[in-house]
Structure formats: C-alpha cells, structure tokens
Amino acid sequence: MINYISIGNVNAREVEVFTKLNENELKHYFEPEPDGIFIAETPTVVMRAINGGYEPLSLFIEDKYVNTEAADIISRCNEISERTGKDISVYTAPLEVISKITGYNITRGILGAFKRKPLRDASEIIKSSSRIAVLEHVENPTNIGAIFRSAAALNADAILLTPGCADTLQRRAIRAGVGTAFQIEWTCLMDKNYIGLLKNEGFTTVGMALRNDTVDINDNRLKNADKLAVFLGNEGNGLRAETIDACDYTVKIQMSHGVDSLNVAAASAIAFYELFN
C-alpha cells in the first residue's frame, strides 16, 4: 500500500533518512543486519534503482511532481508494495520545504530511499563476464560514479572494487554515475589475490600505469583477448607496484603538452573505449 504523507517541516521525524542521517548512518541503518539504506535523487536515477531490483522504502517528492514526473515511479512502487505486502510511504512537500534539505541541490524534486542488496560473490560475476574493470583504492566517490558511467556506456560487463574504494552507493557516487551502478554488475573484492582469481578464469590482465615498459593501448593482444580485466588505481598513487608487476600487460595513455597524468575517471573512459569495443 502507498501511504501519502504531507510534510510541512524539513525537520519532521518521518523524513530524517533524507534530511538528517549521514552516509555512515544510512549504511548501517538496519544493524545488526548488514544491508543499510542509500538515497537516490532525480526521476531517472530513482527509476534506475527500481529497475535494478532495489527495494524502495520511501519517496520524498515535491508536491507538483506527484502527478507528473513522479507518477510512473509511484505506480511502480505501488506494484512492488502489492507484490511484497510492504507499505511504501510517499512524503510530499512544497518547494520551500524540500529545498531546505541540507546537502542536496534538489533537481526535479524527487528523492528515494532504498534498501541495499547483499553483495554478490566476486567469483560469480567473474565467471559470467568477459570485460571487467577493477578499481584499486579509488577513494573519491565522484570518480567512482564517473567510472561506473563510462563502464556502463562503453561495454564493461562488471566492475570489481577493492575494500579501499569509496562506497559505490554513496550519494555523490550515485549522482556522478547517474544511477549506472544500478545497471551494471559490481561487487567488492574480498579475496586479496584478485589478480590470481581473474587469471584462473582465463582473463588477460591490464594495468593502467605511468610506466615506460608498456604496450600500446591498440595492441591486438589486448583487442583480441577473449577475456580482459583492466585495473585502475588510486587518484594519488595509482596502482600498487605489486599489482602492476602481476598484470600481464601495462598500458600508458600517451599525453601531450607536458601533462603527466589524467584523472582516473578520464583515463577509465579512454581505456574502456579502446579496450572494450
């Protein structure tokens, strides 16, 4: 059942998941259960979360969008509620109330709170993929989101993240990725020997790094590989030396005008375009 609740004050207890809780509090909302909450914003991203199979818990919508841009979202939530038997609250408020939510530049006035899914086992994703991006200690959530957007657009089957990476479902990451984290397979790597895990499944491994002992990004050995995993590293330090050494090949993107490096998200887009197409 859909419950409509009008909100007259941004500090109302009912909407605290949208207005008061920080990322860590949202992530651990259901403790001791492991799966918490994340917040999606804009109609496109909220619908992508629904289409990605994430369970909607509540919506917070500017009044004027209830019967327009949010109508399809509410309809889908109603179907989910009827199927699962779980109520979903739709909180509504005028612009002057909803625009006071700290930390949000409200775009087209729609927010959704969703329950996180349990993470899939990396070995399952590896077995069903042929083009994988591996992110090693990428710490900036905006970079995470931008990499997801490029990966989804440029034929990656999946993304694997080491434990040192920023949270894929952090608000800034979701916003930068325009919800593409709900469209592409991903999980966190628990096995420290992740290169061995990929090689055991027949993957050719490529480290993106600023080294001189590299192969050209258009090398046919990479283009024609049956299975390919591309490794991207930390914003400041790049890939770990042991990761580079363990990869089958190293690729360096050639740059001009004395520029010595690219942002990892920009480098990912070039790498995916050249290697996954």
Short mmCIF file of C-alpha atoms in Angstrom, two decimals:
data_model
loop_
_atom_site.label_atom_id
_atom_site.label_comp_id
_atom_site.label_asym_id
_atom_site.label_seq_id
_atom_site.Cartn_x
_atom_site.Cartn_y
_atom_site.Cartn_z
CA MET A 1 0.00 0.00 0.00
CA ILE A 2 1.18 3.51 -0.80
CA ASN A 3 0.82 5.92 2.11
CA TYR A 4 0.78 9.62 1.21
CA ILE A 5 2.05 11.88 3.99
CA SER A 6 2.26 15.66 3.70
CA ILE A 7 5.37 17.20 5.27
CA GLY A 8 5.29 20.81 6.45
CA ASN A 9 8.70 20.95 8.13
CA VAL A 10 12.02 19.65 6.83
CA ASN A 11 12.87 18.57 10.38
CA ALA A 12 9.93 16.18 10.59
CA ARG A 13 10.95 12.84 12.07
CA GLU A 14 9.35 10.88 9.23
CA VAL A 15 11.83 12.18 6.66
CA GLU A 16 15.02 12.03 8.75
CA VAL A 17 16.59 9.47 6.37
CA PHE A 18 16.51 12.21 3.74
CA THR A 19 17.30 15.19 5.94
CA LYS A 20 19.44 14.23 8.94
CA LEU A 21 21.30 10.94 8.55
CA ASN A 22 24.84 10.98 7.17
CA GLU A 23 26.23 8.37 4.79
CA ASN A 24 27.61 6.15 7.56
CA GLU A 25 24.32 6.22 9.49
CA LEU A 26 22.40 5.30 6.35
CA LYS A 27 24.78 2.45 5.51
CA HIS A 28 24.38 0.95 9.00
CA TYR A 29 20.69 1.80 9.39
CA PHE A 30 19.47 -1.75 9.94
CA GLU A 31 22.29 -3.02 12.15
CA PRO A 32 22.88 -5.75 13.16
CA GLU A 33 21.57 -6.57 9.67
CA PRO A 34 24.38 -5.92 7.17
CA ASP A 35 22.41 -4.09 4.48
CA GLY A 36 21.50 -0.46 5.10
CA ILE A 37 19.92 2.34 3.08
CA PHE A 38 21.02 4.59 0.24
CA ILE A 39 19.40 7.70 -1.19
CA ALA A 40 18.75 8.20 -4.92
CA GLU A 41 17.74 11.52 -6.44
CA THR A 42 16.04 12.66 -9.67
CA PRO A 43 13.38 10.68 -11.53
CA THR A 44 15.90 8.95 -13.82
CA VAL A 45 18.09 7.67 -11.01
CA VAL A 46 15.18 6.63 -8.78
CA MET A 47 13.65 4.65 -11.65
CA ARG A 48 17.00 3.04 -12.44
CA ALA A 49 17.24 1.88 -8.83
CA ILE A 50 13.77 0.36 -9.08
CA ASN A 51 14.58 -1.29 -12.41
CA GLY A 52 17.80 -2.60 -10.86
CA GLY A 53 15.79 -4.56 -8.30
CA TYR A 54 16.48 -2.39 -5.26
CA GLU A 55 13.68 -2.29 -2.70
CA PRO A 56 12.10 1.17 -2.34
CA LEU A 57 11.36 2.11 1.27
CA SER A 58 10.02 5.63 0.83
CA LEU A 59 9.91 8.60 -1.53
CA PHE A 60 10.18 12.32 -0.81
CA ILE A 61 8.60 14.35 -3.61
CA GLU A 62 7.88 17.99 -4.30
CA ASP A 63 4.12 18.40 -4.48
CA LYS A 64 3.92 19.46 -8.11
CA TYR A 65 5.66 16.31 -9.35
CA VAL A 66 3.36 13.75 -7.71
CA ASN A 67 1.03 13.52 -10.70
CA THR A 68 3.61 14.35 -13.37
CA GLU A 69 7.26 13.25 -13.37
CA ALA A 70 6.87 11.06 -10.28
CA ALA A 71 3.68 9.35 -11.46
CA ASP A 72 5.41 6.37 -13.10
CA ILE A 73 7.70 5.95 -10.11
CA ILE A 74 4.77 5.92 -7.69
CA SER A 75 2.95 3.44 -9.93
CA ARG A 76 5.96 1.09 -9.90
CA CYS A 77 6.25 1.43 -6.13
CA ASN A 78 2.57 0.58 -5.79
CA GLU A 79 3.12 -2.60 -7.84
CA ILE A 80 6.05 -3.54 -5.63
CA SER A 81 4.03 -2.86 -2.48
CA GLU A 82 1.16 -5.03 -3.68
CA ARG A 83 3.54 -7.83 -4.65
CA THR A 84 5.57 -7.81 -1.43
CA GLY A 85 2.89 -6.77 1.03
CA LYS A 86 5.17 -3.99 2.34
CA ASP A 87 3.88 -0.44 2.68
CA ILE A 88 5.81 2.36 0.96
CA SER A 89 5.49 5.92 2.22
CA VAL A 90 5.36 8.82 -0.22
CA TYR A 91 6.20 12.06 1.59
CA THR A 92 5.18 15.23 -0.20
CA ALA A 93 6.16 18.83 0.47
CA PRO A 94 6.13 22.23 -1.25
CA LEU A 95 9.35 23.54 -2.80
CA GLU A 96 10.05 25.89 0.09
CA VAL A 97 10.23 22.89 2.44
CA ILE A 98 12.01 20.32 0.30
CA SER A 99 14.63 22.83 -0.87
CA LYS A 100 15.87 23.21 2.71
CA ILE A 101 17.32 19.69 2.82
CA THR A 102 20.99 20.23 3.66
CA GLY A 103 23.47 18.82 1.17
CA TYR A 104 21.07 18.37 -1.73
CA ASN A 105 20.72 20.52 -4.80
CA ILE A 106 17.19 19.34 -5.41
CA THR A 107 16.72 18.53 -9.09
CA ARG A 108 13.18 17.94 -10.25
CA GLY A 109 12.18 17.38 -6.63
CA ILE A 110 12.28 13.57 -6.22
CA LEU A 111 14.27 11.55 -3.69
CA GLY A 112 14.03 7.85 -2.96
CA ALA A 113 15.26 5.78 0.00
CA PHE A 114 16.21 2.22 -0.96
CA LYS A 115 17.43 -0.84 0.88
CA ARG A 116 20.87 -2.07 -0.11
CA LYS A 117 21.26 -5.55 -1.55
CA PRO A 118 23.68 -8.17 -0.23
CA LEU A 119 26.89 -8.04 -2.27
CA ARG A 120 27.33 -10.81 -4.82
CA ASP A 121 30.34 -13.09 -4.65
CA ALA A 122 33.08 -11.82 -6.98
CA SER A 123 33.72 -15.29 -8.41
CA GLU A 124 30.12 -15.47 -9.69
CA ILE A 125 30.47 -12.16 -11.52
CA ILE A 126 33.87 -13.08 -12.94
CA LYS A 127 32.56 -16.36 -14.34
CA SER A 128 29.72 -14.61 -16.19
CA SER A 129 31.78 -11.69 -17.59
CA SER A 130 34.34 -11.13 -20.32
CA ARG A 131 35.14 -7.42 -19.87
CA ILE A 132 35.81 -6.28 -16.30
CA ALA A 133 37.10 -3.08 -14.71
CA VAL A 134 38.94 -3.48 -11.41
CA LEU A 135 39.21 -0.39 -9.18
CA GLU A 136 42.02 -0.46 -6.64
CA HIS A 137 41.72 2.02 -3.77
CA VAL A 138 39.84 4.68 -5.78
CA GLU A 139 38.81 6.92 -2.90
CA ASN A 140 36.78 9.75 -4.44
CA PRO A 141 33.06 8.92 -4.74
CA THR A 142 32.67 11.29 -7.70
CA ASN A 143 35.39 9.36 -9.53
CA ILE A 144 33.66 6.09 -8.64
CA GLY A 145 30.40 7.34 -10.14
CA ALA A 146 32.07 8.69 -13.28
CA ILE A 147 33.91 5.40 -13.82
CA PHE A 148 30.64 3.48 -13.47
CA ARG A 149 29.01 5.75 -16.04
CA SER A 150 31.82 5.18 -18.54
CA ALA A 151 31.91 1.44 -17.84
CA ALA A 152 28.17 1.06 -18.41
CA ALA A 153 28.29 3.14 -21.59
CA LEU A 154 31.39 1.51 -23.06
CA ASN A 155 30.67 -2.22 -22.85
CA ALA A 156 32.08 -3.27 -19.49
CA ASP A 157 30.27 -6.29 -18.11
CA ALA A 158 31.15 -5.63 -14.49
CA ILE A 159 33.19 -3.61 -12.00
CA LEU A 160 35.10 -5.07 -9.06
CA LEU A 161 36.24 -2.81 -6.23
CA THR A 162 38.88 -3.39 -3.58
CA PRO A 163 37.92 -2.66 0.06
CA GLY A 164 39.84 0.64 -0.09
CA CYS A 165 37.45 2.14 -2.63
CA ALA A 166 34.75 4.70 -1.86
CA ASP A 167 31.23 3.42 -1.33
CA THR A 168 29.52 2.78 -4.68
CA LEU A 169 26.13 3.70 -3.18
CA GLN A 170 27.27 6.91 -1.54
CA ARG A 171 25.11 9.83 -2.70
CA ARG A 172 27.88 11.63 -4.60
CA ALA A 173 28.86 8.43 -6.39
CA ILE A 174 25.28 7.69 -7.42
CA ARG A 175 24.81 11.27 -8.61
CA ALA A 176 28.03 11.31 -10.66
CA GLY A 177 27.16 7.96 -12.19
CA VAL A 178 23.55 8.96 -12.92
CA GLY A 179 22.43 5.67 -11.39
CA THR A 180 24.53 3.44 -13.67
CA ALA A 181 25.55 1.44 -10.58
CA PHE A 182 22.02 0.00 -10.85
CA GLN A 183 22.58 -1.05 -14.47
CA ILE A 184 25.91 -2.88 -14.35
CA GLU A 185 27.13 -5.80 -12.24
CA TRP A 186 29.52 -4.88 -9.43
CA THR A 187 30.78 -6.09 -6.11
CA CYS A 188 33.63 -5.70 -3.62
CA LEU A 189 36.65 -7.99 -3.71
CA MET A 190 37.23 -9.93 -0.50
CA ASP A 191 39.99 -12.20 -1.85
CA LYS A 192 43.32 -10.32 -1.68
CA ASN A 193 44.62 -12.40 -4.59
CA TYR A 194 42.16 -10.85 -7.00
CA ILE A 195 44.58 -10.92 -9.92
CA GLY A 196 45.02 -14.65 -9.44
CA LEU A 197 41.25 -15.05 -9.22
CA LEU A 198 40.86 -13.38 -12.62
CA LYS A 199 43.76 -15.22 -14.25
CA ASN A 200 42.38 -18.55 -13.07
CA GLU A 201 39.24 -17.76 -15.06
CA GLY A 202 41.26 -17.03 -18.20
CA PHE A 203 41.38 -13.23 -18.02
CA THR A 204 44.16 -11.23 -19.62
CA THR A 205 45.03 -8.54 -17.07
CA VAL A 206 45.97 -4.97 -17.96
CA GLY A 207 47.28 -2.38 -15.51
CA MET A 208 46.84 1.29 -16.42
CA ALA A 209 50.02 2.95 -15.17
CA LEU A 210 52.56 5.67 -15.87
CA ARG A 211 55.47 3.39 -16.74
CA ASN A 212 57.73 3.15 -19.74
CA ASP A 213 57.61 -0.65 -20.14
CA THR A 214 54.14 -0.53 -21.65
CA VAL A 215 52.25 -1.79 -24.68
CA ASP A 216 50.14 0.39 -26.94
CA ILE A 217 46.50 0.64 -25.97
CA ASN A 218 45.63 -0.54 -29.51
CA ASP A 219 47.78 -3.68 -29.25
CA ASN A 220 45.95 -6.58 -30.89
CA ARG A 221 46.83 -8.88 -27.99
CA LEU A 222 44.54 -6.74 -25.89
CA LYS A 223 41.90 -6.08 -28.51
CA ASN A 224 41.56 -9.77 -29.33
CA ALA A 225 41.65 -11.16 -25.80
CA ASP A 226 38.67 -13.42 -25.06
CA LYS A 227 38.50 -12.10 -21.51
CA LEU A 228 40.02 -8.80 -20.40
CA ALA A 229 40.33 -7.14 -16.99
CA VAL A 230 41.52 -3.52 -16.80
CA PHE A 231 42.98 -2.29 -13.49
CA LEU A 232 42.73 1.37 -12.41
CA GLY A 233 44.39 2.74 -9.30
CA ASN A 234 44.25 5.35 -6.60
CA GLU A 235 43.94 9.03 -7.50
CA GLY A 236 47.28 9.97 -5.97
CA ASN A 237 49.42 6.85 -6.09
CA GLY A 238 47.96 4.88 -8.97
CA LEU A 239 48.09 1.09 -8.92
CA ARG A 240 50.26 -0.65 -6.36
CA ALA A 241 53.63 -1.76 -7.76
CA GLU A 242 52.83 -5.39 -6.97
CA THR A 243 49.59 -5.13 -8.92
CA ILE A 244 51.36 -3.71 -11.98
CA ASP A 245 54.01 -6.41 -11.78
CA ALA A 246 51.37 -9.14 -11.55
CA CYS A 247 49.39 -7.90 -14.59
CA ASP A 248 50.05 -9.46 -17.99
CA TYR A 249 50.42 -6.05 -19.64
CA THR A 250 50.80 -2.42 -18.66
CA VAL A 251 49.24 0.38 -20.71
CA LYS A 252 50.14 4.04 -20.54
CA ILE A 253 47.91 6.65 -22.19
CA GLN A 254 50.08 8.95 -24.28
CA MET A 255 49.68 12.63 -23.40
CA SER A 256 50.85 15.93 -24.87
CA HIS A 257 51.81 19.45 -23.70
CA GLY A 258 53.82 18.06 -20.80
CA VAL A 259 50.75 16.73 -18.98
CA ASP A 260 51.97 13.85 -16.84
CA SER A 261 48.70 12.20 -15.79
CA LEU A 262 44.95 12.05 -16.25
CA ASN A 263 42.20 11.93 -13.68
CA VAL A 264 41.36 8.26 -13.10
CA ALA A 265 37.80 8.73 -14.34
CA ALA A 266 39.02 10.33 -17.58
CA ALA A 267 41.60 7.58 -18.02
CA SER A 268 38.91 4.94 -17.48
CA ALA A 269 36.76 6.33 -20.29
CA ILE A 270 39.67 6.19 -22.74
CA ALA A 271 40.65 2.70 -21.61
CA PHE A 272 37.12 1.30 -21.86
CA TYR A 273 36.54 2.87 -25.26
CA GLU A 274 39.75 1.46 -26.68
CA LEU A 275 39.78 -1.94 -24.99
CA PHE A 276 36.14 -2.95 -24.56
CA ASN A 277 34.85 -2.05 -28.03
#
